[in-house]
Each structure stands twice: as structure tokens, then as C-alpha cells.
PDB file of C-alpha atoms in Angstrom:
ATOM      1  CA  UNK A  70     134.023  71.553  82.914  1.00  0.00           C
ATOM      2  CA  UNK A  71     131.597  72.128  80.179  1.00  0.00           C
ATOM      3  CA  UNK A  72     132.312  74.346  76.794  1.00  0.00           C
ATOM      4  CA  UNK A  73     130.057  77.060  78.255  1.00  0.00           C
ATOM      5  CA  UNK A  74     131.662  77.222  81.825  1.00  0.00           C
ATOM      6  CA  UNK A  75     134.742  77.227  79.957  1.00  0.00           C
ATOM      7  CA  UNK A  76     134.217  80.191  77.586  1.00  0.00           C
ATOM      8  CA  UNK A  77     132.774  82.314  81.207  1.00  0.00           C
ATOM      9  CA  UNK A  78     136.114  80.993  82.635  1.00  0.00           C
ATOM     10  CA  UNK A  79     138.416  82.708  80.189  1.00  0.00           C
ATOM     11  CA  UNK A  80     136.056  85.935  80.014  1.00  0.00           C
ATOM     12  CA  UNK A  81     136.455  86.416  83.686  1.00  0.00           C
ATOM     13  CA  UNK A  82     140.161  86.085  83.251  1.00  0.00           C
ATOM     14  CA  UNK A  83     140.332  88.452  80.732  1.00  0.00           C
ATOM     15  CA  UNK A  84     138.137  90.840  83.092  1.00  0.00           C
ATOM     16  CA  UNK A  85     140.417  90.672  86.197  1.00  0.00           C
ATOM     17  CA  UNK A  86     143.471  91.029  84.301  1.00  0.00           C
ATOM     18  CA  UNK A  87     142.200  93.886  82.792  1.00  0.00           C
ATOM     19  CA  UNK A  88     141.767  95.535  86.065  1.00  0.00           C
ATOM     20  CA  UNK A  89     144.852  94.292  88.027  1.00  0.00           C
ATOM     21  CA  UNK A  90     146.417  96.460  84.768  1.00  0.00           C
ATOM     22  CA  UNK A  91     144.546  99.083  85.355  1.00  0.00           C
ATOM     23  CA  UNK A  92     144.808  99.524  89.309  1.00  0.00           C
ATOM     24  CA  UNK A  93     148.448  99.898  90.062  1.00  0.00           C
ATOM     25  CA  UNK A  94     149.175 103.618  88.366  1.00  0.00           C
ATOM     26  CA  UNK A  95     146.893 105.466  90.199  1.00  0.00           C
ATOM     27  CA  UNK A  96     148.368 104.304  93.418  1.00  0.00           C
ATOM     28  CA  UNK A  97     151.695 104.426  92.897  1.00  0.00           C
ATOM     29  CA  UNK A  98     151.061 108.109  92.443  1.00  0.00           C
ATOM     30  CA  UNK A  99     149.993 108.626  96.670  1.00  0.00           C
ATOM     31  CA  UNK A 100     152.698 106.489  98.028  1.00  0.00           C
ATOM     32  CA  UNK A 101     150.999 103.544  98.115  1.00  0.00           C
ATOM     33  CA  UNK A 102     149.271 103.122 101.213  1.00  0.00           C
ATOM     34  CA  UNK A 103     147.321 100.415  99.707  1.00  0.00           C
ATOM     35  CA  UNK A 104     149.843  97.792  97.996  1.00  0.00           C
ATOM     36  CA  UNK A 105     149.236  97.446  94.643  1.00  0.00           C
ATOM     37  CA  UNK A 106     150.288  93.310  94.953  1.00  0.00           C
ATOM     38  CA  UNK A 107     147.813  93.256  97.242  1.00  0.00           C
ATOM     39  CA  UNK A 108     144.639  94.468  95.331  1.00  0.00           C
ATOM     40  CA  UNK A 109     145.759  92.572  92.038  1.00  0.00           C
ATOM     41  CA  UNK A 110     146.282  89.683  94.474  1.00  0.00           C
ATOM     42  CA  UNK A 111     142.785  90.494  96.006  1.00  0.00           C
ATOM     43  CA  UNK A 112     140.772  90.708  93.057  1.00  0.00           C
ATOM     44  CA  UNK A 113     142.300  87.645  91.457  1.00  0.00           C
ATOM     45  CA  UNK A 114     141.123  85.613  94.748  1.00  0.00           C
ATOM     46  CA  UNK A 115     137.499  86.631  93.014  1.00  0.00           C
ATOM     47  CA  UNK A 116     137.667  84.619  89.927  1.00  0.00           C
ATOM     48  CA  UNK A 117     135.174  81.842  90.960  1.00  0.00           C
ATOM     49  CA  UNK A 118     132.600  84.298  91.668  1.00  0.00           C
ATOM     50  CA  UNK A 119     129.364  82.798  90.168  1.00  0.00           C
ATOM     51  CA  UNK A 120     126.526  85.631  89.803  1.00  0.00           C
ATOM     52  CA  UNK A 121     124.806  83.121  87.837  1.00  0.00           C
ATOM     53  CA  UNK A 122     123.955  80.484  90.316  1.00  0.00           C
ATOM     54  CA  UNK A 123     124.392  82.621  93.832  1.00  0.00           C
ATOM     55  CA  UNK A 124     124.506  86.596  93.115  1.00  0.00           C
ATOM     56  CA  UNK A 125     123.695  87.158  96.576  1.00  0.00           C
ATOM     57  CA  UNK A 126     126.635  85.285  97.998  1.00  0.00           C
ATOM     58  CA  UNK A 127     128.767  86.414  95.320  1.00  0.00           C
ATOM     59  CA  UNK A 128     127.974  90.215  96.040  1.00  0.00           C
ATOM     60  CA  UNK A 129     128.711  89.649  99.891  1.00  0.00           C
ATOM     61  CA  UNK A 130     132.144  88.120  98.278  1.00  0.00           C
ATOM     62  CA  UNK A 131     133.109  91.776  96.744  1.00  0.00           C
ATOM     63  CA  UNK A 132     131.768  93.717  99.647  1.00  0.00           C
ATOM     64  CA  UNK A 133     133.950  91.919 102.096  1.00  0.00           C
ATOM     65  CA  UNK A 134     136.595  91.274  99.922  1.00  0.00           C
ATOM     66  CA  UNK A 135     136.771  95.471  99.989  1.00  0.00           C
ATOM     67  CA  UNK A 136     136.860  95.511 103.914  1.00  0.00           C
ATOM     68  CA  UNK A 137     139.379  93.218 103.809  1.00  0.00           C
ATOM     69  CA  UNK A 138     142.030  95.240 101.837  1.00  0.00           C
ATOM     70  CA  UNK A 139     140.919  98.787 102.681  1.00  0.00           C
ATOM     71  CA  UNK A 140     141.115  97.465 106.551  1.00  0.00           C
ATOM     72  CA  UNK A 141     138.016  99.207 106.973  1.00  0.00           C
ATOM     73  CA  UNK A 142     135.013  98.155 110.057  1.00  0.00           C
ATOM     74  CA  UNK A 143     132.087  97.568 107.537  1.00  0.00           C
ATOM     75  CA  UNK A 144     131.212  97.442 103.967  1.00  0.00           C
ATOM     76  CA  UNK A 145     128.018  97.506 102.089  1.00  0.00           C
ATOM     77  CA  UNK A 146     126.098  97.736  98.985  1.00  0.00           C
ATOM     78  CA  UNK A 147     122.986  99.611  98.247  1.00  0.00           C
ATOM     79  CA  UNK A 148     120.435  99.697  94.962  1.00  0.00           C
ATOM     80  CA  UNK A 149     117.495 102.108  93.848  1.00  0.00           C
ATOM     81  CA  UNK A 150     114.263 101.573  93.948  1.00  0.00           C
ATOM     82  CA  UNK A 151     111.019 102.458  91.500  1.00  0.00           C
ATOM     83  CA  UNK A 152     111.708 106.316  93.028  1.00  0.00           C
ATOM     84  CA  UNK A 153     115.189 106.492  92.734  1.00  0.00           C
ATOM     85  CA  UNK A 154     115.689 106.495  96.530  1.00  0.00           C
ATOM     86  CA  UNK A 155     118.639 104.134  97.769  1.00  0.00           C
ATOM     87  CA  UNK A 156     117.957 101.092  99.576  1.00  0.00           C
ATOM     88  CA  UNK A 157     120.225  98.502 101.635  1.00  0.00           C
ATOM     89  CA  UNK A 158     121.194  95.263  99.711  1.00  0.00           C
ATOM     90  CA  UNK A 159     123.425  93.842 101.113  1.00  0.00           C
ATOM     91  CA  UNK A 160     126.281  94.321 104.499  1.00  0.00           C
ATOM     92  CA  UNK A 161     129.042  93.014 106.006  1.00  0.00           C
ATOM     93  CA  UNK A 162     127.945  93.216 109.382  1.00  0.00           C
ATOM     94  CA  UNK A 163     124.793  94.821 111.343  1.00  0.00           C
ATOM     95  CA  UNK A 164     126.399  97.933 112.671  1.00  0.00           C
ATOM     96  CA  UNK A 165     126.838  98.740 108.817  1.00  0.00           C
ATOM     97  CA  UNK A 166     123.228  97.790 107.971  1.00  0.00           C
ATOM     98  CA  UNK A 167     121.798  99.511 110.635  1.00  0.00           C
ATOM     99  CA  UNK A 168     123.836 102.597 109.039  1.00  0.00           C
ATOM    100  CA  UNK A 169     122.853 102.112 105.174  1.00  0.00           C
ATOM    101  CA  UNK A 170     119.137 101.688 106.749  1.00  0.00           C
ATOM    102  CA  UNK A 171     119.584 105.238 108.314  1.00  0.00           C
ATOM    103  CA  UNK A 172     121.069 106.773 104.822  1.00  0.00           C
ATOM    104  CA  UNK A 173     117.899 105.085 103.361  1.00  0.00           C
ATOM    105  CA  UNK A 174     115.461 106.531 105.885  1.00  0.00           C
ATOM    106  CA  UNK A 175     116.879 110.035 106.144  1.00  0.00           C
ATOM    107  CA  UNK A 176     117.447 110.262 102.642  1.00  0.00           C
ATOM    108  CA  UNK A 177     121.222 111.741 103.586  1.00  0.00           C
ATOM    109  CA  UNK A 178     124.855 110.386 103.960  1.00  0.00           C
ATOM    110  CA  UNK A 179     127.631 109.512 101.723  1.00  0.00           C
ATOM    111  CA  UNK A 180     125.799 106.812  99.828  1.00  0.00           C
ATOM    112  CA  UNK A 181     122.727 109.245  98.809  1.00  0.00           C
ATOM    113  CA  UNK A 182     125.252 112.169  97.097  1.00  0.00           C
ATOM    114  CA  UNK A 183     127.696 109.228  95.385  1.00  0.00           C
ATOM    115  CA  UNK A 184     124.384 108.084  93.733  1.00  0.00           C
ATOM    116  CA  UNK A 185     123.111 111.421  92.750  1.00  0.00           C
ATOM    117  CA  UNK A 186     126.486 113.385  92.154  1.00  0.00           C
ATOM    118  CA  UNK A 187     127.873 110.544  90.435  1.00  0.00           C
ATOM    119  CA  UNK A 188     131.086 110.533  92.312  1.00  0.00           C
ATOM    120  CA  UNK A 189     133.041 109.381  95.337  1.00  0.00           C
ATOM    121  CA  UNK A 190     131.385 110.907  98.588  1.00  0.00           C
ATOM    122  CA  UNK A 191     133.933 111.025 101.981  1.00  0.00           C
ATOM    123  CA  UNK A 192     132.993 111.109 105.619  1.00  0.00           C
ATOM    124  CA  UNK A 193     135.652 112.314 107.727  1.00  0.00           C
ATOM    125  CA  UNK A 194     135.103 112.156 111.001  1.00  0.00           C
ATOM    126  CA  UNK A 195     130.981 112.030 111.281  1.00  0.00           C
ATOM    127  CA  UNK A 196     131.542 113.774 114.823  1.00  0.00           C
ATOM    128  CA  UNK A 197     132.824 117.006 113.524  1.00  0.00           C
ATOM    129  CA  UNK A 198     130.903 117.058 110.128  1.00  0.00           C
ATOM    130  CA  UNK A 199     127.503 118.851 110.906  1.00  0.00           C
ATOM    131  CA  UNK A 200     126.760 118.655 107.012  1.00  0.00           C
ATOM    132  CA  UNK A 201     125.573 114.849 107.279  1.00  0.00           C
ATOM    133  CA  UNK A 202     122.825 116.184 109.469  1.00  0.00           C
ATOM    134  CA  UNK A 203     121.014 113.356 111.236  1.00  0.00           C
ATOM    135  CA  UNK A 204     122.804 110.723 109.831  1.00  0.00           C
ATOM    136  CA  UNK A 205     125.874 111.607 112.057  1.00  0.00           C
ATOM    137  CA  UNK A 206     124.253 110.201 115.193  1.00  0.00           C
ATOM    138  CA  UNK A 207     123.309 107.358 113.303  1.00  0.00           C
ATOM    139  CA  UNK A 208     127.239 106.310 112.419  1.00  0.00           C
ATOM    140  CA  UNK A 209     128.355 107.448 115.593  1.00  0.00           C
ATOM    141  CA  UNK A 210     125.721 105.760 117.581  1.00  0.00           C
ATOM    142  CA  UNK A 211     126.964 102.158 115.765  1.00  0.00           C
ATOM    143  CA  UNK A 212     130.352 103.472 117.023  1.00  0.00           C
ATOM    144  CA  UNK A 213     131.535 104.519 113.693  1.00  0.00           C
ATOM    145  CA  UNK A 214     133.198 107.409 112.781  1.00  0.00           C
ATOM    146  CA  UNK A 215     134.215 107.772 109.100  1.00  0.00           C
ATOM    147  CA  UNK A 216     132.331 106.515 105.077  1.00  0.00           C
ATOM    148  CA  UNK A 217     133.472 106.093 101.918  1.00  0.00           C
ATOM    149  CA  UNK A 218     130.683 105.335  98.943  1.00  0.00           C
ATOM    150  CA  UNK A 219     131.132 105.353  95.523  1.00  0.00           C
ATOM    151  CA  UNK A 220     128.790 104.753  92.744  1.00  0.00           C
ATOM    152  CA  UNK A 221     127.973 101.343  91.202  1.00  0.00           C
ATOM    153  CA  UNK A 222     127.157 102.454  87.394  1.00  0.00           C
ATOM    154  CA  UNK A 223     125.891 100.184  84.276  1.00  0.00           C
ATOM    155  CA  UNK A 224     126.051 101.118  81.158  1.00  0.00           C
ATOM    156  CA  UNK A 225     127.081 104.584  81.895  1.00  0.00           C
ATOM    157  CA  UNK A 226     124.536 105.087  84.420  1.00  0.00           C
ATOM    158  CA  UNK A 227     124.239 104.837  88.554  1.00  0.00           C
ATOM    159  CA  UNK A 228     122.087 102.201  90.086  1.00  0.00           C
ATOM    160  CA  UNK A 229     123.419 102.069  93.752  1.00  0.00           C
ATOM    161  CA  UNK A 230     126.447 102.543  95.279  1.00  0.00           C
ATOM    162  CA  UNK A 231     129.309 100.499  97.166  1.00  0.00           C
ATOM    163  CA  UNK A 232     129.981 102.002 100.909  1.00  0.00           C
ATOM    164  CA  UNK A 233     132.765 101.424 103.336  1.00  0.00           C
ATOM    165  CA  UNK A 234     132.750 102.707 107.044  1.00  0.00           C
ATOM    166  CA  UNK A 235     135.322 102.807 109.358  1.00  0.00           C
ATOM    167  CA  UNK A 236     135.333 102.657 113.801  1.00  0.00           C
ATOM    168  CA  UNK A 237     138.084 105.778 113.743  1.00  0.00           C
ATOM    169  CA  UNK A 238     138.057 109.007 111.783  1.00  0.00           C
ATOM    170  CA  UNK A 239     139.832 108.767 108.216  1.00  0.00           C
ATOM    171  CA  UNK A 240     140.852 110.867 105.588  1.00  0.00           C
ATOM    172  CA  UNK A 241     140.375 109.105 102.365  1.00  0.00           C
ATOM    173  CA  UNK A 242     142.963 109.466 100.143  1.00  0.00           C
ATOM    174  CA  UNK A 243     142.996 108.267  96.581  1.00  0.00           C
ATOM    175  CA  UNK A 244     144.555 105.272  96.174  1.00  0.00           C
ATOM    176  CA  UNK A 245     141.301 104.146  98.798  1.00  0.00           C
ATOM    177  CA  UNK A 246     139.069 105.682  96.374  1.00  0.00           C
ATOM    178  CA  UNK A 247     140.746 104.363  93.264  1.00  0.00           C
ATOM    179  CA  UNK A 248     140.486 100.558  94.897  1.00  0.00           C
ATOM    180  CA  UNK A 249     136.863 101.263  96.039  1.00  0.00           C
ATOM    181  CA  UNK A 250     136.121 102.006  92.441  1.00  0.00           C
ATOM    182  CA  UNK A 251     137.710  98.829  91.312  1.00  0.00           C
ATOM    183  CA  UNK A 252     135.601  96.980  93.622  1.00  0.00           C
ATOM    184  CA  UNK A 253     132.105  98.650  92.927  1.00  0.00           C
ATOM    185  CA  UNK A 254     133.192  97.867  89.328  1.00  0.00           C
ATOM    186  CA  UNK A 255     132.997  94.420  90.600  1.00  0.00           C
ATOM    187  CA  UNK A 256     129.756  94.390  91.585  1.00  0.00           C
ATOM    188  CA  UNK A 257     128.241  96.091  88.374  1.00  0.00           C
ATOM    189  CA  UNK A 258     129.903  93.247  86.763  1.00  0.00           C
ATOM    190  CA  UNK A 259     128.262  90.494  88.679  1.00  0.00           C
ATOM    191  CA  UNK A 260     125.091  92.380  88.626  1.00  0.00           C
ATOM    192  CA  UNK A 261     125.174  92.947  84.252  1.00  0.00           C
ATOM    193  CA  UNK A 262     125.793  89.228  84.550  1.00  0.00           C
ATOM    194  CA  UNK A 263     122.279  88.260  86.651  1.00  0.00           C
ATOM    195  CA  UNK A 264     120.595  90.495  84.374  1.00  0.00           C
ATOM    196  CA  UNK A 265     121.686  88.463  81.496  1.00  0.00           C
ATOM    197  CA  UNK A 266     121.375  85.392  83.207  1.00  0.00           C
ATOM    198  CA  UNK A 267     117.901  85.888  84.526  1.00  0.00           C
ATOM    199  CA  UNK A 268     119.017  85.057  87.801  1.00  0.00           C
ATOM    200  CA  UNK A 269     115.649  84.877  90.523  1.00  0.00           C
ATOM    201  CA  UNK A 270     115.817  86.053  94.299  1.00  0.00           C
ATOM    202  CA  UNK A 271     115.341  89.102  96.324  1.00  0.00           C
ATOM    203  CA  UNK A 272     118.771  90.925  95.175  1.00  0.00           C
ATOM    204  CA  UNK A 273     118.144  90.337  91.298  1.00  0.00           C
ATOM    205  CA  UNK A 274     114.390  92.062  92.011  1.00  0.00           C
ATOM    206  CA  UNK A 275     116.435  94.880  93.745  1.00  0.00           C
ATOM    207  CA  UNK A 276     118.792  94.945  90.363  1.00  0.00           C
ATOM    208  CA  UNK A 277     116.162  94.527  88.086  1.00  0.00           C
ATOM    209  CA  UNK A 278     113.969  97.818  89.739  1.00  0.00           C
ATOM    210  CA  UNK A 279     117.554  99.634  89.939  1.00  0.00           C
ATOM    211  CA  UNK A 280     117.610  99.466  86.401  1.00  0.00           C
ATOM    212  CA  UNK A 281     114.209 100.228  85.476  1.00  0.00           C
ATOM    213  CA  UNK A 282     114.719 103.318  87.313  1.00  0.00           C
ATOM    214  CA  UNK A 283     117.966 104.326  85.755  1.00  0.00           C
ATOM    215  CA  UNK A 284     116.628 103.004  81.915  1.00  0.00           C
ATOM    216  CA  UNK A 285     113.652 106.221  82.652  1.00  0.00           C
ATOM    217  CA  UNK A 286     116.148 108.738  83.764  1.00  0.00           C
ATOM    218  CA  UNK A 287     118.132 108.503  80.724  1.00  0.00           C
ATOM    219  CA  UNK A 288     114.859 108.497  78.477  1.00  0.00           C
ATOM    220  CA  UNK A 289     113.836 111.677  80.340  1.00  0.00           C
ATOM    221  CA  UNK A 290     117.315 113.135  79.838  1.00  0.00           C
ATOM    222  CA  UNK A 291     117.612 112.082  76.364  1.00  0.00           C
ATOM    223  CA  UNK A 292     114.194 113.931  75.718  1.00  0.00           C
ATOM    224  CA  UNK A 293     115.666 116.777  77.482  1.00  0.00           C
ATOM    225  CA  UNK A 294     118.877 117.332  75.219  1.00  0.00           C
ATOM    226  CA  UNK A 295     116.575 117.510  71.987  1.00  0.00           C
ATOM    227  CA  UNK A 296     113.815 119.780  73.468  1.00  0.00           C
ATOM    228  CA  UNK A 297     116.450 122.073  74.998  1.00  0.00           C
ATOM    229  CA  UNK A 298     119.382 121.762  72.816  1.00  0.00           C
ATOM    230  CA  UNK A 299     121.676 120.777  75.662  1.00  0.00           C
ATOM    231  CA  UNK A 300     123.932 117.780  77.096  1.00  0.00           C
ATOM    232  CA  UNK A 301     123.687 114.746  79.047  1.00  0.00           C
ATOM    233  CA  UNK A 302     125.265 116.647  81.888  1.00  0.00           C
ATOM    234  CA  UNK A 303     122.990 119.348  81.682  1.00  0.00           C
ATOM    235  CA  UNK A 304     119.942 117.323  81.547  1.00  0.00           C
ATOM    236  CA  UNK A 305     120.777 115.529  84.677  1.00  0.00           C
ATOM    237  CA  UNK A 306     120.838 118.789  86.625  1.00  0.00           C
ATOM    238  CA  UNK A 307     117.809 120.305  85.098  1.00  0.00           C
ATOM    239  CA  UNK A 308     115.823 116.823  86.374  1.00  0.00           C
ATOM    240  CA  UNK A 309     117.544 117.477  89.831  1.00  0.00           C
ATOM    241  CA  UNK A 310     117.161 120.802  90.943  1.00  0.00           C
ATOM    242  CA  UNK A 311     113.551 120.533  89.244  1.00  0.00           C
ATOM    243  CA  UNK A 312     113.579 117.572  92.032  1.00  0.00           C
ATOM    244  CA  UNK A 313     115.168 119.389  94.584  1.00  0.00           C
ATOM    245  CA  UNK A 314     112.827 122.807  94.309  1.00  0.00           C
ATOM    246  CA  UNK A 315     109.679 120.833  94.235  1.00  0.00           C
ATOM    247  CA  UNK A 316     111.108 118.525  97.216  1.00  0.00           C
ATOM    248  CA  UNK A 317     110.231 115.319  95.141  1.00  0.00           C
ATOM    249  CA  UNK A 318     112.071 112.361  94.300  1.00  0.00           C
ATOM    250  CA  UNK A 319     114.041 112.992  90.994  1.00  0.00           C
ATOM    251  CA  UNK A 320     111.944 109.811  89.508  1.00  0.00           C
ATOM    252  CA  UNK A 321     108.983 112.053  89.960  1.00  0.00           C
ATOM    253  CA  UNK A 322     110.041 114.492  87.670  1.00  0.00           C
ATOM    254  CA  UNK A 323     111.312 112.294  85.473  1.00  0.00           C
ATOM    255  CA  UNK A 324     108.023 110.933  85.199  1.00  0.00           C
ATOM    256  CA  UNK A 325     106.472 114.086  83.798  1.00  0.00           C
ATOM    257  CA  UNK A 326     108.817 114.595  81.556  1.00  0.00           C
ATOM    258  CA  UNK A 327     108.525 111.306  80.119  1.00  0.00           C
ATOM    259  CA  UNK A 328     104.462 112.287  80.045  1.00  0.00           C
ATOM    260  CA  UNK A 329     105.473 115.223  77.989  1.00  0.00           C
ATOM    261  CA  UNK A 330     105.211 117.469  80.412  1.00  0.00           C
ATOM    262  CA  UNK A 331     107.768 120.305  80.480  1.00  0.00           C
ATOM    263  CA  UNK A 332     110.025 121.347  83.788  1.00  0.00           C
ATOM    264  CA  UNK A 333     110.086 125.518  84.540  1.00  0.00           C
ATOM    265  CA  UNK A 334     113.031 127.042  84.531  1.00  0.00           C
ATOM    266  CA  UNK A 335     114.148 127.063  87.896  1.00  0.00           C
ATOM    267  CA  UNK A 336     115.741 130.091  89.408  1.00  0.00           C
ATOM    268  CA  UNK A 337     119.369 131.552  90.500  1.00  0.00           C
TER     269      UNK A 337
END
């Protein structure tokens, strides 16, 4: 093994080690319904993960690694694009792709409000959960029932998120969204990793776009807290309900703002 694969060795050792710390408090606190052995166990399997040389492969690694332990029917991970709108990346299976495709095309579903709300998003039971809109005949018609997602963040900020879907309703409780945290910080991980690596192919353009898009949304926010005298929270949700009373993708607005442009004050 050369010095260099070496030195990547040890950091990735640190890295898991670091999280198999991390993961067991949390769950210990809901009775454990997910073993914390078995997730240190899990992610520890993960150690020859090589973003470097096969991201794709290595992403699919994480995503069903995550099935596996939550014992869920699908998994999947999905990345922005130039206009902030989510698009699939990668699945487990096709019933799941065929489901992150329909969160992409309706612009609705777990995946879309993890990304924008920066937080985990739960499906229930998508057959008594009108909210989802469409998107409920699109899980139910791939005989699905229930979704987890949960953003996949960089440097402070979202770029995608990491989704789970299960064949029978499920209330997620949160040691599952504790260990699907774990996981999507995984991915982010792998993905900071490409970026540094230059890695080439059709997921690293996805990555590479996803970060683009988030690198102008903080400008825009950071431009924001000076002109208005307000915080990074604040700044978010002036650029989306500017977004969301216009009916334009947030990137949109972000755009002006970045122009110099100044948003109205929306109303109450």
C-alpha cells in the first residue's frame, strides 16, 4: 500500500470511529429499536469505500448499506441542479427511482421539504396523508406506503438529500432518523472527497452543479445579512418566501439578488 493510500486509510478510520462514538446516545434514549452494535458494525463494513476511483459505486454502497439496517424497501439519493430543484442520483431499486423521479417532477414529497427546510421530512402512511398531494399516488402506485429523507449538507449547507421508503406504513421514530443522518453524513463525505479529488462521471457533474448552486445561495444570503442587518436564518427565509410568492425557483431569486437587485418585503 502506498504512503498516500496509507495516510486516506487512517483518516477514514479516524472518520468512522468518530461516528460509531457519536451514534449510540441518541438511540439508547428510544429503546433502541435500531441496535446500536449494529450501526457501528454497519458503518465500519464501509471503510474501503473509494470515492476517489468509483464515487458512483461507492454512493450506491451508503444508500444500500441504509436499507439494509433501517430494514426499509428502497433507498435513494438525490442532488440539485443549476435551479435548485432536486434531481435523482442514484437508487436502490426502480420502484424507488421511479418515486424520487416523481418528487423531481412534481416538485413535492419528503425529499423536496428536507432540502429546503433543512431537516428530516416523514411520510407516514402516503394513503392517509393528503398533504403530499400528487406525489401520494406516485408512492402508492410503486406499492409503497411510507418516506424518510433527510438532508445531505457540505460545509454547512444542503445539496441533496438521502431518502428511504418503505412497502408498509411507518412511524419514524428517532433513533431511524438519527441513523439516517449518520448515513447521509456518509455520503457528503464521499462526495467532499470527489470534489477534492476531481473525480469525472455523471454523479461528480451532478455534485459539482449541487454545489455551484448552494456556493450562490449563501453569497445571496450573505449579501442579505449586511443589507438588512439580519441572520443566516433569516436570510434563507426572506430568499424563500420571495421564491414562494413569485412561484419561482429559489435560485431565481437568488439570482437577482446577487445582480443587486433588492427582494420586496413580502406580506403577513
Amino acid at each position: 500500500m502506498s504512503y498516500t493510500a496509507r495516510v486516506k486509510a487512517v483518516r477514514m478510520q479516524f472518520f468512522w470511529a468518530e461516528l460509531a462514538a457519536a451514534a449510540p446516545d441518541p438511540l439508547k434514549e428510544i429503546g433502541m429499536p435500531i441496535d446500536p452494535a449494529a450501526l457501528v458494525r454497519n458503518i465500519s463494513s464501509l471503510t474501503a469505500l473509494d470515492a476517489e476511483h468509483d464515487l458512483a459505486r461507492a454512493i450506491q454502497q451508503i444508500v444500500g448499506a441504509a436499507k439494509a439496517l433501517l430494514g426499509v424497501d428502497g433507498a435513494g439519493l438525490m442532488l440539485a441542479d443549476e435551479r435548485g430543484e432536486l434531481r435523482w442520483a442514484t437508487a436502490s431499486d426502480q420502484q424507488t427511482q421511479v418515486i424520487e423521479e416523481g418528487q423531481e417532477r412534481l416538485g413535492q414529497g419528503p425529499c423536496v421539504n428536507a432540502f429546503a427546510e433543512h431537516a428530516p421530512m416523514a411520510m407516514r402512511d402516503a394513503a392517509t396523508e393528503p398533504h403530499w398531494g400528487k406525489l401520494t399516488d406516485v408512492v402508492t402506485g410503486q406499492e409503497m406506503r411510507a418516506g424518510l429523507s433527510v438532508p445531505v449538507q457540505l460545509e454547512g449547507g444542503p445539496i441533496g438529500s438521502l431518502d428511504l421508503y418503505s412497502a408498509d406504513p411507518r412511524d419514524w421514530d428517532q433513533a431511524e432518523i438519527s441513523a439516517a443522518q449518520v448515513y447521509a453524513a456518509l455520503a457528503a463525505t464521499l462526495l467532499s472527497q470527489a470534489v477534492a479529488a476531481h473525480v469525472k462521471g455523471r454523479l461528480a457533474e451532478q455534485l459539482q452543479v449541487a454545489l455551484e448552486h448552494r456556493s450562490r445561495i449563501e453569497r445571496a444570503k450573505g449579501m442579505l445579512m449586511v443589507r438588512e442587518g439580519i441572520d443566516d436564518a433569516a436570510a434563507f427565509e426572506r430568499l424563500r418566501s420571495a421564491a414562494r410568492s413569485s412561484r419561482r425557483p429559489i435560485i431565481d431569486v437568488v439570482n437577482e439578488v446577487l445582480s443587486g437587485q433588492r427582494l420586496s418585503r413580502t406580506r403577513r
